[in-house]
PDB file of C-alpha atoms in Angstrom:
ATOM      1  CA  MET O   1     -67.008  -3.055 -38.353  1.00  0.00           C
ATOM      2  CA  ASN O   2     -63.847  -1.907 -40.117  1.00  0.00           C
ATOM      3  CA  ARG O   3     -64.013   1.303 -38.192  1.00  0.00           C
ATOM      4  CA  ILE O   4     -64.044  -0.585 -34.853  1.00  0.00           C
ATOM      5  CA  LYS O   5     -61.047  -2.690 -35.968  1.00  0.00           C
ATOM      6  CA  THR O   6     -59.153   0.462 -37.000  1.00  0.00           C
ATOM      7  CA  ILE O   7     -59.875   2.174 -33.671  1.00  0.00           C
ATOM      8  CA  GLY O   8     -58.835  -0.989 -31.799  1.00  0.00           C
ATOM      9  CA  LEU O   9     -55.631  -1.256 -33.818  1.00  0.00           C
ATOM     10  CA  LEU O  10     -54.794   2.433 -33.191  1.00  0.00           C
ATOM     11  CA  PHE O  11     -55.478   1.915 -29.493  1.00  0.00           C
ATOM     12  CA  LEU O  12     -53.039  -1.059 -29.368  1.00  0.00           C
ATOM     13  CA  ILE O  13     -50.357   0.877 -31.251  1.00  0.00           C
ATOM     14  CA  THR O  14     -50.736   3.826 -28.843  1.00  0.00           C
ATOM     15  CA  ILE O  15     -50.392   1.516 -25.820  1.00  0.00           C
ATOM     16  CA  CYS O  16     -47.240  -0.059 -27.301  1.00  0.00           C
ATOM     17  CA  ILE O  17     -45.662   3.334 -28.014  1.00  0.00           C
ATOM     18  CA  ILE O  18     -46.410   4.598 -24.474  1.00  0.00           C
ATOM     19  CA  GLY O  19     -44.920   1.388 -23.056  1.00  0.00           C
ATOM     20  CA  LEU O  20     -41.731   1.789 -25.080  1.00  0.00           C
ATOM     21  CA  ILE O  21     -41.316   5.445 -24.080  1.00  0.00           C
ATOM     22  CA  HIS O  22     -41.862   4.625 -20.409  1.00  0.00           C
ATOM     23  CA  SER O  23     -39.387   1.733 -20.591  1.00  0.00           C
ATOM     24  CA  LYS O  24     -36.749   3.942 -22.255  1.00  0.00           C
ATOM     25  CA  ASP O  25     -37.216   6.684 -19.616  1.00  0.00           C
ATOM     26  CA  LYS O  26     -36.730   4.189 -16.783  1.00  0.00           C
ATOM     27  CA  LYS O  27     -33.583   2.839 -18.416  1.00  0.00           C
ATOM     28  CA  GLU O  28     -32.131   6.353 -18.885  1.00  0.00           C
ATOM     29  CA  LEU O  29     -33.000   7.256 -15.291  1.00  0.00           C
ATOM     30  CA  GLY O  30     -31.129   4.145 -14.136  1.00  0.00           C
ATOM     31  CA  ASN O  31     -28.082   5.176 -16.178  1.00  0.00           C
ATOM     32  CA  ILE O  32     -28.105   8.652 -14.620  1.00  0.00           C
ATOM     33  CA  GLN O  33     -28.179   7.135 -11.122  1.00  0.00           C
ATOM     34  CA  GLU O  34     -25.294   4.777 -11.954  1.00  0.00           C
ATOM     35  CA  THR O  35     -23.230   7.669 -13.314  1.00  0.00           C
ATOM     36  CA  GLU O  36     -23.759   9.816 -10.206  1.00  0.00           C
ATOM     37  CA  ASP O  37     -22.720   6.946  -7.940  1.00  0.00           C
ATOM     38  CA  ALA O  38     -19.766   5.846 -10.103  1.00  0.00           C
ATOM     39  CA  GLN O  39     -16.418   5.774  -8.359  1.00  0.00           C
ATOM     40  CA  THR O  40     -12.825   5.668  -9.476  1.00  0.00           C
ATOM     41  CA  LYS O  41      -9.533   5.069  -7.708  1.00  0.00           C
ATOM     42  CA  ILE O  42      -6.839   7.653  -7.212  1.00  0.00           C
ATOM     43  CA  VAL O  43      -3.329   7.163  -5.873  1.00  0.00           C
ATOM     44  CA  LEU O  44      -2.049   9.252  -2.983  1.00  0.00           C
ATOM     45  CA  TYR O  45       1.394   9.149  -1.410  1.00  0.00           C
ATOM     46  CA  TYR O  46       2.150   9.306   2.308  1.00  0.00           C
ATOM     47  CA  PRO O  47       5.321   8.493   4.233  1.00  0.00           C
ATOM     48  CA  ASN O  48       5.406   5.195   6.080  1.00  0.00           C
ATOM     49  CA  GLN O  49       5.868   5.934   9.793  1.00  0.00           C
ATOM     50  CA  SER O  50       8.449   3.204  10.344  1.00  0.00           C
ATOM     51  CA  THR O  51      10.503   3.338   7.140  1.00  0.00           C
ATOM     52  CA  GLY O  52       9.950   6.937   6.007  1.00  0.00           C
ATOM     53  CA  GLU O  53       9.385   5.732   2.441  1.00  0.00           C
ATOM     54  CA  LEU O  54       6.583   7.285   0.462  1.00  0.00           C
ATOM     55  CA  THR O  55       3.903   4.658   0.087  1.00  0.00           C
ATOM     56  CA  LYS O  56       0.926   4.496  -2.241  1.00  0.00           C
ATOM     57  CA  GLU O  57      -2.551   4.585  -0.787  1.00  0.00           C
ATOM     58  CA  TYR O  58      -5.461   3.940  -3.120  1.00  0.00           C
ATOM     59  CA  ARG O  59      -8.646   5.835  -2.476  1.00  0.00           C
ATOM     60  CA  ASN O  60     -12.090   5.641  -4.053  1.00  0.00           C
ATOM     61  CA  VAL O  61     -13.575   8.978  -5.049  1.00  0.00           C
ATOM     62  CA  LYS O  62     -16.641   9.968  -7.008  1.00  0.00           C
ATOM     63  CA  LEU O  63     -15.975   9.919 -10.722  1.00  0.00           C
ATOM     64  CA  LYS O  64     -18.043  13.093 -11.003  1.00  0.00           C
ATOM     65  CA  ASP O  65     -15.592  14.931  -8.692  1.00  0.00           C
ATOM     66  CA  ILE O  66     -12.603  13.813 -10.773  1.00  0.00           C
ATOM     67  CA  GLN O  67     -14.322  14.896 -13.975  1.00  0.00           C
ATOM     68  CA  GLU O  68     -15.187  18.325 -12.546  1.00  0.00           C
ATOM     69  CA  ASN O  69     -11.770  19.149 -11.057  1.00  0.00           C
ATOM     70  CA  MET O  70      -9.288  16.295 -10.969  1.00  0.00           C
ATOM     71  CA  TYR O  71      -6.356  18.173  -9.425  1.00  0.00           C
ATOM     72  CA  GLN O  72      -8.417  19.815  -6.694  1.00  0.00           C
ATOM     73  CA  THR O  73     -10.030  16.470  -5.796  1.00  0.00           C
ATOM     74  CA  ILE O  74      -6.666  14.712  -5.499  1.00  0.00           C
ATOM     75  CA  LEU O  75      -5.279  17.487  -3.307  1.00  0.00           C
ATOM     76  CA  GLU O  76      -8.358  17.588  -1.080  1.00  0.00           C
ATOM     77  CA  GLU O  77      -8.120  13.843  -0.556  1.00  0.00           C
ATOM     78  CA  LEU O  78      -4.392  14.151   0.186  1.00  0.00           C
ATOM     79  CA  LEU O  79      -5.114  16.820   2.824  1.00  0.00           C
ATOM     80  CA  LYS O  80      -7.557  14.478   4.589  1.00  0.00           C
ATOM     81  CA  GLY O  81      -4.621  12.266   5.520  1.00  0.00           C
ATOM     82  CA  PRO O  82      -4.114   8.534   5.107  1.00  0.00           C
ATOM     83  CA  ASN O  83      -6.629   5.836   5.976  1.00  0.00           C
ATOM     84  CA  ASN O  84      -3.811   3.386   6.739  1.00  0.00           C
ATOM     85  CA  ASN O  85      -2.490   3.742  10.314  1.00  0.00           C
ATOM     86  CA  GLU O  86       1.040   2.846   9.171  1.00  0.00           C
ATOM     87  CA  LEU O  87       1.157   6.008   7.058  1.00  0.00           C
ATOM     88  CA  LYS O  88       1.376   9.617   8.225  1.00  0.00           C
ATOM     89  CA  SER O  89       0.662  12.893   6.501  1.00  0.00           C
ATOM     90  CA  ARG O  90       3.369  15.546   6.806  1.00  0.00           C
ATOM     91  CA  ILE O  91       0.997  18.268   5.607  1.00  0.00           C
ATOM     92  CA  PRO O  92      -0.121  20.264   8.653  1.00  0.00           C
ATOM     93  CA  GLN O  93      -3.800  20.286   9.583  1.00  0.00           C
ATOM     94  CA  GLY O  94      -5.537  23.457   8.531  1.00  0.00           C
ATOM     95  CA  THR O  95      -3.637  23.646   5.234  1.00  0.00           C
ATOM     96  CA  LYS O  96      -5.894  24.764   2.411  1.00  0.00           C
ATOM     97  CA  VAL O  97      -5.549  24.590  -1.347  1.00  0.00           C
ATOM     98  CA  GLU O  98      -5.969  28.187  -2.437  1.00  0.00           C
ATOM     99  CA  ASP O  99      -5.550  27.645  -6.172  1.00  0.00           C
ATOM    100  CA  VAL O 100      -4.633  25.001  -8.724  1.00  0.00           C
ATOM    101  CA  LYS O 101      -3.602  25.800 -12.289  1.00  0.00           C
ATOM    102  CA  CYS O 102      -2.539  23.557 -15.119  1.00  0.00           C
ATOM    103  CA  GLU O 103      -0.099  24.896 -17.681  1.00  0.00           C
ATOM    104  CA  ALA O 104       0.644  22.255 -20.313  1.00  0.00           C
ATOM    105  CA  SER O 105       2.230  19.389 -18.347  1.00  0.00           C
ATOM    106  CA  LYS O 106       2.827  21.420 -15.166  1.00  0.00           C
ATOM    107  CA  ILE O 107       0.543  21.889 -12.188  1.00  0.00           C
ATOM    108  CA  ILE O 108       0.910  24.993 -10.028  1.00  0.00           C
ATOM    109  CA  VAL O 109      -0.534  24.500  -6.556  1.00  0.00           C
ATOM    110  CA  SER O 110      -0.982  27.384  -4.141  1.00  0.00           C
ATOM    111  CA  PHE O 111      -1.295  26.350  -0.512  1.00  0.00           C
ATOM    112  CA  SER O 112      -2.150  28.478   2.497  1.00  0.00           C
ATOM    113  CA  LYS O 113       0.629  29.496   4.907  1.00  0.00           C
ATOM    114  CA  GLU O 114      -0.173  26.513   7.151  1.00  0.00           C
ATOM    115  CA  PHE O 115       1.645  24.307   4.630  1.00  0.00           C
ATOM    116  CA  ILE O 116       5.025  25.487   5.946  1.00  0.00           C
ATOM    117  CA  GLU O 117       4.194  25.284   9.656  1.00  0.00           C
ATOM    118  CA  ASN O 118       5.835  22.709  11.914  1.00  0.00           C
ATOM    119  CA  GLU O 119       8.720  21.869   9.602  1.00  0.00           C
ATOM    120  CA  ASP O 120      10.761  19.953  12.137  1.00  0.00           C
ATOM    121  CA  ASN O 121      13.457  18.658   9.798  1.00  0.00           C
ATOM    122  CA  GLU O 122      14.513  18.424   6.163  1.00  0.00           C
ATOM    123  CA  ILE O 123      13.363  14.812   5.762  1.00  0.00           C
ATOM    124  CA  GLU O 124       9.805  15.658   6.803  1.00  0.00           C
ATOM    125  CA  LYS O 125       9.841  18.728   4.566  1.00  0.00           C
ATOM    126  CA  TRP O 126      10.813  16.628   1.532  1.00  0.00           C
ATOM    127  CA  GLN O 127       8.294  13.919   2.448  1.00  0.00           C
ATOM    128  CA  LYS O 128       5.589  16.586   2.426  1.00  0.00           C
ATOM    129  CA  ILE O 129       6.714  17.997  -0.916  1.00  0.00           C
ATOM    130  CA  TYR O 130       7.001  14.624  -2.623  1.00  0.00           C
ATOM    131  CA  SER O 131       3.707  13.503  -1.170  1.00  0.00           C
ATOM    132  CA  VAL O 132       2.104  16.289  -3.227  1.00  0.00           C
ATOM    133  CA  VAL O 133       4.345  15.868  -6.280  1.00  0.00           C
ATOM    134  CA  ASN O 134       3.989  12.090  -6.522  1.00  0.00           C
ATOM    135  CA  SER O 135       0.218  12.178  -6.000  1.00  0.00           C
ATOM    136  CA  LEU O 136      -0.244  14.709  -8.814  1.00  0.00           C
ATOM    137  CA  THR O 137       2.234  13.127 -11.224  1.00  0.00           C
ATOM    138  CA  GLU O 138       0.221   9.914 -11.103  1.00  0.00           C
ATOM    139  CA  ILE O 139      -1.806  11.742 -13.761  1.00  0.00           C
ATOM    140  CA  ASN O 140      -0.210  10.774 -17.074  1.00  0.00           C
ATOM    141  CA  GLU O 141      -0.228  14.286 -18.541  1.00  0.00           C
ATOM    142  CA  ILE O 142       1.559  15.844 -15.566  1.00  0.00           C
ATOM    143  CA  ASP O 143       5.336  15.723 -15.198  1.00  0.00           C
ATOM    144  CA  LYS O 144       6.054  18.877 -13.160  1.00  0.00           C
ATOM    145  CA  VAL O 145       4.567  20.338  -9.995  1.00  0.00           C
ATOM    146  CA  GLU O 146       5.228  23.809  -8.647  1.00  0.00           C
ATOM    147  CA  ILE O 147       4.231  24.576  -5.073  1.00  0.00           C
ATOM    148  CA  ASP O 148       3.485  28.136  -3.948  1.00  0.00           C
ATOM    149  CA  VAL O 149       2.816  29.045  -0.331  1.00  0.00           C
ATOM    150  CA  ASP O 150       1.152  32.284   0.590  1.00  0.00           C
ATOM    151  CA  GLY O 151       1.945  33.655  -2.879  1.00  0.00           C
ATOM    152  CA  LYS O 152       5.650  32.672  -2.905  1.00  0.00           C
ATOM    153  CA  LEU O 153       7.433  29.821  -4.669  1.00  0.00           C
ATOM    154  CA  TYR O 154       8.221  27.109  -2.124  1.00  0.00           C
TER     155      TYR O 154
END
């Protein structure tokens, strides 16, 4: 009789342990899913079409993308252009980010030659430059931005 009670008790303990392991696995799987879907906000700058002032636009991006390559993600989002119709990107379509390096508190961005196309006037040129600079210096650690185009300092 004691042997039957011992086997029964071991059976119950085994069931409880399996239940706990299964419950823990489900919880961890849920955490992984939440992490992959997690989003964060970034700040991008575009000139306002009517006033010309650089204006902040907040954009949600995947946290995973920011963690993998923050600077590249910000620049790629900036190149997509604004979502707000009152804002306009001065960066020409077709511009590509060729390289991004961080040296201490300075970011060095290398753009393709398209970056300097269609520069109609000095105001638009500076709006384009400060759109990049202001978007990247929203990162606390960054206080300088160098822009290279087609291998030359811009």
